[in-house]
Short mmCIF file of C-alpha atoms and ligand atoms in Angstrom, two decimals:
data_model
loop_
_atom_site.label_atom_id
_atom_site.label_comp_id
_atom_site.label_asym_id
_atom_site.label_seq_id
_atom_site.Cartn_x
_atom_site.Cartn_y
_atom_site.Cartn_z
CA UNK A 253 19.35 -297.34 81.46
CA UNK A 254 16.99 -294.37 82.78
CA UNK A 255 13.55 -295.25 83.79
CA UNK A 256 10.19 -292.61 82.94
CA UNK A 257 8.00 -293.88 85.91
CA UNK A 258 4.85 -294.34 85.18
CA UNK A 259 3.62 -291.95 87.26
CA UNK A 260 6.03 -289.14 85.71
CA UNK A 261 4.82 -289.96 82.14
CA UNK A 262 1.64 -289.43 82.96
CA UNK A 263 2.14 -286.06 85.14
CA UNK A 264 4.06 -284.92 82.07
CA UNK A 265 1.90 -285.99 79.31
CA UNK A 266 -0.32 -282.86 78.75
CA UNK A 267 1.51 -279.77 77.88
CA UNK A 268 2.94 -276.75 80.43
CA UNK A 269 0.27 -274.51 80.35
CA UNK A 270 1.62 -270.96 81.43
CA UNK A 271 -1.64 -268.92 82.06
CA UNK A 272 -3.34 -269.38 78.76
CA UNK A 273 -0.50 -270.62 76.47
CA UNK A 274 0.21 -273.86 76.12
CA UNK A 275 3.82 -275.36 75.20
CA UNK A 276 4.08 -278.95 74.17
CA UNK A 277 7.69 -279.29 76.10
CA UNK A 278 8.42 -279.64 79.43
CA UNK A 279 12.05 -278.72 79.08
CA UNK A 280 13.21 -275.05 78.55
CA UNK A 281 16.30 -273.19 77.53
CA UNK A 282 17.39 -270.97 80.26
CA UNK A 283 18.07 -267.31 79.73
CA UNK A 284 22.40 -267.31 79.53
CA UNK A 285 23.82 -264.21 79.15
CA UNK A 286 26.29 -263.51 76.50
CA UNK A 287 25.17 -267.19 75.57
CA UNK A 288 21.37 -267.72 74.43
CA UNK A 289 21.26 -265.14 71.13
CA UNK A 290 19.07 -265.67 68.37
CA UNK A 291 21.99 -267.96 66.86
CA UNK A 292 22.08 -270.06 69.59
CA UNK A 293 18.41 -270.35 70.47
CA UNK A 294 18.43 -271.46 67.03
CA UNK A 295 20.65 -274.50 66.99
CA UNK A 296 18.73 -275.22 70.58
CA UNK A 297 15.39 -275.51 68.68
CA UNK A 298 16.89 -277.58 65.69
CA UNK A 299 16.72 -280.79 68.55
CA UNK A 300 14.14 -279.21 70.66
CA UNK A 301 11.39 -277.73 68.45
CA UNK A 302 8.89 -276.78 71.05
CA UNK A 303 10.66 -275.73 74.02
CA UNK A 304 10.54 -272.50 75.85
CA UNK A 305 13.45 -270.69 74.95
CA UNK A 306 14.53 -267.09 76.70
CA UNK A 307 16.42 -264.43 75.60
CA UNK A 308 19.35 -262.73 77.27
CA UNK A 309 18.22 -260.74 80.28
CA UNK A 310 17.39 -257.17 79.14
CA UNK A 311 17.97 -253.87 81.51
CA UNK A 312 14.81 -252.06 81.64
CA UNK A 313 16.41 -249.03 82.66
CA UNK A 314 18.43 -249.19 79.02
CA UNK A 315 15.49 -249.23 76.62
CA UNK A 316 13.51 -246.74 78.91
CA UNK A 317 16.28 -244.17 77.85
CA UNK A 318 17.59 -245.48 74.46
CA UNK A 319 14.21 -246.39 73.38
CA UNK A 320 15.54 -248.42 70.84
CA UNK A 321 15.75 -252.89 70.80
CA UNK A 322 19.27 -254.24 71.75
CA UNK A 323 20.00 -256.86 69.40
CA UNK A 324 20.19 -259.48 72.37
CA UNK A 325 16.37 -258.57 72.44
CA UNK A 326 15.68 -259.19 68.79
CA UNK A 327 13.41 -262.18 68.24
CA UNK A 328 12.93 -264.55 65.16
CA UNK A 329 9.11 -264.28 64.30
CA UNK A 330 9.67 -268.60 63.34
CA UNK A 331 10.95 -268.83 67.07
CA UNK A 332 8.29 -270.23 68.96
CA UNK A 333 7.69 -270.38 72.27
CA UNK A 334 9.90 -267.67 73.24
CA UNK A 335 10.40 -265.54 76.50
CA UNK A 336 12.37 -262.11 76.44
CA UNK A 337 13.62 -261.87 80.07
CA UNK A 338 13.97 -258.15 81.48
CA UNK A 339 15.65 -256.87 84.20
CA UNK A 340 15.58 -253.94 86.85
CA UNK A 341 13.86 -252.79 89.74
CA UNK A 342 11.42 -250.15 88.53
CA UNK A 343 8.26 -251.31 88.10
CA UNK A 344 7.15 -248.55 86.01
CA UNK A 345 10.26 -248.77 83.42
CA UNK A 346 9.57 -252.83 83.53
CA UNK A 347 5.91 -252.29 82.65
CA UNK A 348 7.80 -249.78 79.28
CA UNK A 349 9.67 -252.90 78.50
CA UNK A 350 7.20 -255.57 78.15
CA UNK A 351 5.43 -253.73 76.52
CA UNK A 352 8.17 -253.23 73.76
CA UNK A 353 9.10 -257.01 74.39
CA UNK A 354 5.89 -258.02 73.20
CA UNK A 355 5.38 -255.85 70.34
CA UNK A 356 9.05 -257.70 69.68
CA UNK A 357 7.11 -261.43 69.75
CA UNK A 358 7.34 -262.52 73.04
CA UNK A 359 5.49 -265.00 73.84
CA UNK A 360 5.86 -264.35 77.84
CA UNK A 361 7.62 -261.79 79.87
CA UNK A 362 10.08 -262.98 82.42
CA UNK A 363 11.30 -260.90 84.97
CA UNK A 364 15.21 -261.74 86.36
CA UNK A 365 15.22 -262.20 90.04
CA UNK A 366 17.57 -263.84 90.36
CA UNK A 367 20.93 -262.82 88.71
CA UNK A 368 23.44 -262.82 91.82
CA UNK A 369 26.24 -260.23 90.06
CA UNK A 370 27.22 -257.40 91.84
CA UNK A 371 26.60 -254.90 89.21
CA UNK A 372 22.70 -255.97 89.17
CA UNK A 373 22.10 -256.51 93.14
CA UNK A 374 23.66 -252.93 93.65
CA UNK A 375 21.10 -251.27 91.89
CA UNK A 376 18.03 -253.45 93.31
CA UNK A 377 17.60 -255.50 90.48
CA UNK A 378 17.92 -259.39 89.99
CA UNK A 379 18.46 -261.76 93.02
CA UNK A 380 18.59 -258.43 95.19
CA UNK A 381 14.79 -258.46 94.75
CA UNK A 382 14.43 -261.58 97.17
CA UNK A 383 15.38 -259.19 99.71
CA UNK A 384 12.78 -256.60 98.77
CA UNK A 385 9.68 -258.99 98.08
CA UNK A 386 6.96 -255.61 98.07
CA UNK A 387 8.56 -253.92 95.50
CA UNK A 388 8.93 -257.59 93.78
CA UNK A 389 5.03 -257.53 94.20
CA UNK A 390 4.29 -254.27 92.71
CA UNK A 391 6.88 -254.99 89.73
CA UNK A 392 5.05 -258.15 88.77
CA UNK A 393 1.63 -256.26 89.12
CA UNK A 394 2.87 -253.43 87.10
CA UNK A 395 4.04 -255.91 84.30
CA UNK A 396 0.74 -257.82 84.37
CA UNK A 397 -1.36 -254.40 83.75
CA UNK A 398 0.97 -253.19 80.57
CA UNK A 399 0.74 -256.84 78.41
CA UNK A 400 -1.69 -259.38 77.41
CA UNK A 401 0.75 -261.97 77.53
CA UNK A 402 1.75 -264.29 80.81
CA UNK A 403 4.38 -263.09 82.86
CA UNK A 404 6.51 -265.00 85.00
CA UNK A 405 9.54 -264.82 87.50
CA UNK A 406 13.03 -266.43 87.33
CA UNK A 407 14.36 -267.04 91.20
CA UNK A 408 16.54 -268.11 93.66
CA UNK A 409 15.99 -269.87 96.58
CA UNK A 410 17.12 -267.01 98.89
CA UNK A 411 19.98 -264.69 99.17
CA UNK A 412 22.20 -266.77 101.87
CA UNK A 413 21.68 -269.84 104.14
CA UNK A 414 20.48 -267.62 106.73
CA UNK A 415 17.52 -266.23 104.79
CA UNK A 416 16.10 -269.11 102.40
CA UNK A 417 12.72 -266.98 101.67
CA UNK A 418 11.45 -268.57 98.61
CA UNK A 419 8.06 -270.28 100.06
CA UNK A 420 6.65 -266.94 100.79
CA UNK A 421 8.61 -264.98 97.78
CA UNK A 422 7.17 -267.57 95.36
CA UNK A 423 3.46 -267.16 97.05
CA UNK A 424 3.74 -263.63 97.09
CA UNK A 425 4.55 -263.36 93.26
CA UNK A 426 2.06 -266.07 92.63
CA UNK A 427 -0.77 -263.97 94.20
CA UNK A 428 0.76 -260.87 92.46
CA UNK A 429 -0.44 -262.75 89.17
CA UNK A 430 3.21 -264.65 88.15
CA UNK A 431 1.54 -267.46 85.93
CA UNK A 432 4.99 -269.68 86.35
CA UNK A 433 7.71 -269.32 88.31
CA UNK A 434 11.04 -271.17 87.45
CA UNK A 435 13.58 -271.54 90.74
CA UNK A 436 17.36 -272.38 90.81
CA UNK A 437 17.61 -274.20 93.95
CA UNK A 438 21.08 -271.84 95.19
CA UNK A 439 20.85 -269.17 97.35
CA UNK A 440 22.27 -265.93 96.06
CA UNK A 441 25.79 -266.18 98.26
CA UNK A 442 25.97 -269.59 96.85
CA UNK A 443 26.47 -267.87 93.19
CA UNK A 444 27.06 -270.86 90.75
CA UNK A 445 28.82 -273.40 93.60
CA UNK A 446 27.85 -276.05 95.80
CA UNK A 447 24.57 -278.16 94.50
CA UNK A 448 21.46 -276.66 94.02
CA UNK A 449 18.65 -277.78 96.27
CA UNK A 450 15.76 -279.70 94.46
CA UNK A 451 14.25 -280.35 98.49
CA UNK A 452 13.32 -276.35 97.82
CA UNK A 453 12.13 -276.57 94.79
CA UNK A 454 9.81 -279.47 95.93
CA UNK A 455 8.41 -277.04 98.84
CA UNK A 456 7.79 -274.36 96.44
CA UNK A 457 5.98 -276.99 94.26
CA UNK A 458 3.62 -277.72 97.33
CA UNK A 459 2.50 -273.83 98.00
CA UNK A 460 1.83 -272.76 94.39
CA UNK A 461 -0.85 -273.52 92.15
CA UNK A 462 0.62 -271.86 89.29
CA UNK A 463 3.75 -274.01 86.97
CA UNK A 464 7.12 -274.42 89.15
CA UNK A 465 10.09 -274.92 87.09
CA UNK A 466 13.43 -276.67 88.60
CA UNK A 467 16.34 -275.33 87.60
CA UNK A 468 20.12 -275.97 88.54
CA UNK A 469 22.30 -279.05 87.83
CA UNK A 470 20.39 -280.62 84.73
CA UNK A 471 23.35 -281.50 82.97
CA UNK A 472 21.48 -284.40 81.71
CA UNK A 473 18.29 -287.04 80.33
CA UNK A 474 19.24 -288.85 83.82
CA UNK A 475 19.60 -285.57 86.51
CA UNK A 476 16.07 -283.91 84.48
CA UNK A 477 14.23 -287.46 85.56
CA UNK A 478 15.70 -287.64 88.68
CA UNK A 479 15.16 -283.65 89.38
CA UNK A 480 11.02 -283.92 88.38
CA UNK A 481 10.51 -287.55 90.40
CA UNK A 482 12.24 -285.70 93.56
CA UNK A 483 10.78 -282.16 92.84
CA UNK A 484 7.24 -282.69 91.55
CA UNK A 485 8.04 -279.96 89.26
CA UNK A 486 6.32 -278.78 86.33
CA UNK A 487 9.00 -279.16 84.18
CA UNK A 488 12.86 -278.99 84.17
CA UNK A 489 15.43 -275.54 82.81
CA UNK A 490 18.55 -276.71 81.60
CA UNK A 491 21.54 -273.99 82.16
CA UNK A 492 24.89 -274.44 81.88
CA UNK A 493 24.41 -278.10 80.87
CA UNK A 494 24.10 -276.46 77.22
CA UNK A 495 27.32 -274.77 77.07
CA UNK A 496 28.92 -275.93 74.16
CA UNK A 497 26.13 -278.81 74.12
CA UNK A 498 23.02 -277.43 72.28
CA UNK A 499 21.50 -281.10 72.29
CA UNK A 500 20.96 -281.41 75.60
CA UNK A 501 17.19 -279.38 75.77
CA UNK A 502 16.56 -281.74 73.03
CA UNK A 503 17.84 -285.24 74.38
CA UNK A 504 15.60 -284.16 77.76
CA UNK A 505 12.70 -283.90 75.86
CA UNK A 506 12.67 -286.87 73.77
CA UNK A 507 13.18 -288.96 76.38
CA UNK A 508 10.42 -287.22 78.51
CA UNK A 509 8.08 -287.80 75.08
CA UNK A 510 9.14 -291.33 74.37
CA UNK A 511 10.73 -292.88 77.15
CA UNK A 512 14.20 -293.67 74.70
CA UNK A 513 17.67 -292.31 74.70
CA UNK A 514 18.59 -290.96 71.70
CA UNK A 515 22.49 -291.67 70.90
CA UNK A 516 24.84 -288.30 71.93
CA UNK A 517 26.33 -286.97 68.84
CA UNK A 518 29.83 -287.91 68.10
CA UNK A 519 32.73 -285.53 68.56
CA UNK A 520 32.98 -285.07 64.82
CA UNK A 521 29.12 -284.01 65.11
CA UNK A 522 30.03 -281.58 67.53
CA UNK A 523 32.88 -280.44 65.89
CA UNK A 524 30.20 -279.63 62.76
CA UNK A 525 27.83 -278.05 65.04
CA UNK A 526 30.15 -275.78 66.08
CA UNK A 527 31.34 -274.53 63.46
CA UNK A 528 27.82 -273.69 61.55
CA UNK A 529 27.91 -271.73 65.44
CA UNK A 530 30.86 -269.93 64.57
CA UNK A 531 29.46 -269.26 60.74
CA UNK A 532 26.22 -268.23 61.93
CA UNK A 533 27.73 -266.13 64.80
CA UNK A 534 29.78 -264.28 62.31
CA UNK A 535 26.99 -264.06 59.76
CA UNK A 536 24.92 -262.26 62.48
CA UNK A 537 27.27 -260.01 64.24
CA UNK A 538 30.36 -259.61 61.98
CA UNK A 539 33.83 -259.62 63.89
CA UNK A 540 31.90 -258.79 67.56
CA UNK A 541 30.56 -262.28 67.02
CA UNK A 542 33.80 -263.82 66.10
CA UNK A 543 35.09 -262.74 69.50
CA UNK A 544 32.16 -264.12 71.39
CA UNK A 545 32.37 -267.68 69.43
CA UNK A 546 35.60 -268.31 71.35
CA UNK A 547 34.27 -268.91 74.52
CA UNK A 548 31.35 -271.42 72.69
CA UNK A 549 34.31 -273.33 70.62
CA UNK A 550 36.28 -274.38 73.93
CA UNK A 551 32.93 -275.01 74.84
CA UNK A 552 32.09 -277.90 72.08
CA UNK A 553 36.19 -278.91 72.13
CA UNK A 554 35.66 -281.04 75.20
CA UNK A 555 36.27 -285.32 75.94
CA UNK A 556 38.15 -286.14 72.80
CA UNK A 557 41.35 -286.82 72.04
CA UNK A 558 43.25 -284.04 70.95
CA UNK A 559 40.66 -281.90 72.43
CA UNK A 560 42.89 -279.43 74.72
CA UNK A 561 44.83 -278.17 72.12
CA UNK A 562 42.28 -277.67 69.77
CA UNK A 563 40.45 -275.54 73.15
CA UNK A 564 43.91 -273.40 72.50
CA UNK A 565 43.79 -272.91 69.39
CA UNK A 566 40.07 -271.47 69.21
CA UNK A 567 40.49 -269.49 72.38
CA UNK A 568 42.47 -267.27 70.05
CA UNK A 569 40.97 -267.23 66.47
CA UNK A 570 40.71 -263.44 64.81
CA UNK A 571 38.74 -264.00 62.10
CA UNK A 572 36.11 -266.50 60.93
CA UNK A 573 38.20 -268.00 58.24
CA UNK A 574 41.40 -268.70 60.86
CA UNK A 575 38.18 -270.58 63.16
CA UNK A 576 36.54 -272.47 59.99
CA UNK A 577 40.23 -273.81 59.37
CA UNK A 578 40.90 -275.09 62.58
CA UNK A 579 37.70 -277.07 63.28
CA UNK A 580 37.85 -278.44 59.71
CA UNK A 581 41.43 -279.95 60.64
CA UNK A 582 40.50 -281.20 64.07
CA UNK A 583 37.43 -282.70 62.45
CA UNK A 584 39.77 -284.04 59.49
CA UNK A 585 42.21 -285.55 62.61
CA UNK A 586 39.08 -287.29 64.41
CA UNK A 587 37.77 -288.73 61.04
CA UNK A 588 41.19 -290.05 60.53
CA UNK A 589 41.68 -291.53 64.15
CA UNK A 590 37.96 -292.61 64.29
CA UNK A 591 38.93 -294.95 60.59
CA UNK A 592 41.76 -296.46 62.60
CA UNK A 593 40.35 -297.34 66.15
CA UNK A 594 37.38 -298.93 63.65
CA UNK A 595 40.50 -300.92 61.90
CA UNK A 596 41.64 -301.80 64.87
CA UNK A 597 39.34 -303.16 66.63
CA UNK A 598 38.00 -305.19 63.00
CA UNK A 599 41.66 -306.46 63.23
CA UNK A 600 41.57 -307.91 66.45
CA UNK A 601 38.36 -309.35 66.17
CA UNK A 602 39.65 -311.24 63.40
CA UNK A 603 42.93 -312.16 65.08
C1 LIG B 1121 27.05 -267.58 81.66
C2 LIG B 1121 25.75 -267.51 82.40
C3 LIG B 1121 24.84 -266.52 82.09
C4 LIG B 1121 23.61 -266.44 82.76
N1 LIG B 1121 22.71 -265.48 82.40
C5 LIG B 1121 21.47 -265.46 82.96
C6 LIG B 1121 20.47 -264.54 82.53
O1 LIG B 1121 20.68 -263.70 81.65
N2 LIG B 1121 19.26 -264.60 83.16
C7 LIG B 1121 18.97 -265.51 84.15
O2 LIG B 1121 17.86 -265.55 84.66
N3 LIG B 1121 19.90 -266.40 84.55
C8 LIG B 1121 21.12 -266.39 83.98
N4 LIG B 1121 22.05 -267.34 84.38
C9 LIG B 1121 21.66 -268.36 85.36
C10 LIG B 1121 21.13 -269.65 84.68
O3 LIG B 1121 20.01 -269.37 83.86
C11 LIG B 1121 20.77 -270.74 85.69
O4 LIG B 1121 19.80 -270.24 86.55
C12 LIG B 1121 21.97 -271.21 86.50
O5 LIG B 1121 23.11 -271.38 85.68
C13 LIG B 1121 21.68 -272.53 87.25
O6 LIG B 1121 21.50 -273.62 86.41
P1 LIG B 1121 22.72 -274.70 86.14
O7 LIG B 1121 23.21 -275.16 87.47
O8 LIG B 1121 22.02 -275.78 85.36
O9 LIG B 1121 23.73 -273.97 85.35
C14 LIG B 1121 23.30 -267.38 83.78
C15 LIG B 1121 24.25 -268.37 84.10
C16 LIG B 1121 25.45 -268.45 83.43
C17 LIG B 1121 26.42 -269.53 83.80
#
């Protein structure tokens, strides 16, 4: 059984206040590329109604030439709290974003400095910004001049072993006017391996005045508590831990709110989450969203039986039809072999 500590309840009990808004959740939905559209943010909020949720990261640079919204920028006026995330390394084309970000309903800007992908860092945007903390200033000043809303910085803890910078980086965007600053505790180099480092995130937490996030490795109710008693952190981002797993933001949160467990939905739950996922992918973004639904259905196919074929299966589908078919069986299977374990075990208890 996890334990709230008294003195944990009590640090989380009034809401996150991020300059002057408010949110009544101490657990947020991480920006995911390719991952957290408006569909998924959706079935996110359905178990975790007032979390921070962010967008795919945006390139600046993109809208300051197309001049028109990506639909991975496109916002749900119901979805509330919500952060569109931007990229890039010019402050003045950052400063053109937000303001078209908030005109789109965001409730906060949040600037990517973080992302460790070569095709980012090589043109100064992203984690390559650690490396380049004046023009990281001047970006987060810009962005503070050109919206009314708060604006805050997604990190890293530095961009190898060698050069962990993040106590100064965070103080320097702090004093730039950052009103929250979430940081994964890896180091660029690191990419997604190794564990992240919470004993960072805990430094940061004792320079800054402003909301420190933790992010990296809440994959569940039990690493989230664990993360804020060893952290002190404002609050907790779950990532990856979501992946096929839209409960999890959710789960954190109730337990954070009420100090109970809620029970994890069943496989055959799962199995009829994802496939309102696939409906609703295909609903918004016709075949395009088909194709990306393959990667979230091996996602939700995980620890049943049966469970690696059906992850073949989906990692293929064509249309939305060929997908509804194939989760309706494997959901028609687990029914089936759920009814007989139940038998089973009634039979023995009687025996
Ligand atoms: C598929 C994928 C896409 C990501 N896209 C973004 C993004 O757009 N913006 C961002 O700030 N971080 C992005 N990240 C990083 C995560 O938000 C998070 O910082 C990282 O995964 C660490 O948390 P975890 O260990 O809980 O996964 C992405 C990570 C993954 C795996």
């Amino acid at each position: 059984m996890i334990a709230l500590s008294p003195n944990l309840q009590v640090r989380l009990a009034t809401p996150l206040q991020i300059g002057s808004l408010a949110v009544k959740s101490r657990v947020l939905q991480s920006p995911l590329s390719g991952v957290t559209d408006l569909v998924f943010r959706r079935l996110v909020r359905r178990y975790a109604p007032e979390s921070m949720m962010y967008t795919e990261m945006v390139n600046a640079t993109g809208l300051h030439y197309v001049k028109e919204l990506p639909i991975i920028m496109e916002v749900d006026p119901n979805e509330r709290p919500i952060s569109i995330q931007l990229f890039d390394c010019r402050p003045d084309f950052l400063a053109e974003a937000a303001v078209m970000a908030v005109k789109e309903g965001a409730d906060t800007v949040d600037i990517n400095m973080g992302c460790p992908v070569n095709k980012i860092t090589k043109n100064g945007g992203g984690s390559s910004l650690l490396r380049q903390p004046e023009v990281a200033e001047e970006i987060v000043r810009s962005v503070v001049n050109a919206v009314d809303v708060p604006v805050t910085v997604k990190t890293r803890i530095g961009w190898t072993d060698k050069e962990i910078t993040i106590l100064d980086f965070a103080k320097r965007m702090e004093d730039a006017g950052a009103q929250m600053i979430t940081v994964h505790g890896r180091t660029r180099a690191q990419g997604y391996n190794g564990s992240a480092r919470w004993e960072w995130i805990a430094r940061v937490k004792e320079v800054l005045s402003i909301p420190v996030i933790a992010n990296g490795d809440i994959f569940s109710v039990e690493a989230a508590v664990r993360c804020l008693e060893q952290t002190g952190a404002d609050g907790v981002m779950c990532s990856r831990g979501t992946l096929g797993y839209p409960f999890l933001v959710g789960e954190i949160d109730y337990f954070l709110k009420t100090g109970q467990e809620l029970p994890p939905p069943t496989p055959v739950e799962r199995l009829q989450c994802a496939r309102e996922h696939l409906q609703a992918l295909w609903e918004y973004k016709g075949d395009r969203g088909v194709r990306q639904a393959r990667k979230h259905m091996t996602w939700y196919a995980k620890g049943f039986t049966g469970a690696a074929e059906l992850r073949g299966l989906l990692s293929v589908i064509e249309t939305v039809d060929q997908g509804l078919e194939v989760i309706d069986q494997a959901i028609v299977q687990l029914v089936d072999y759920e009814a007989k374990s139940e038998e089973i075990k009634s039979s023995l208890q009687i025996a």
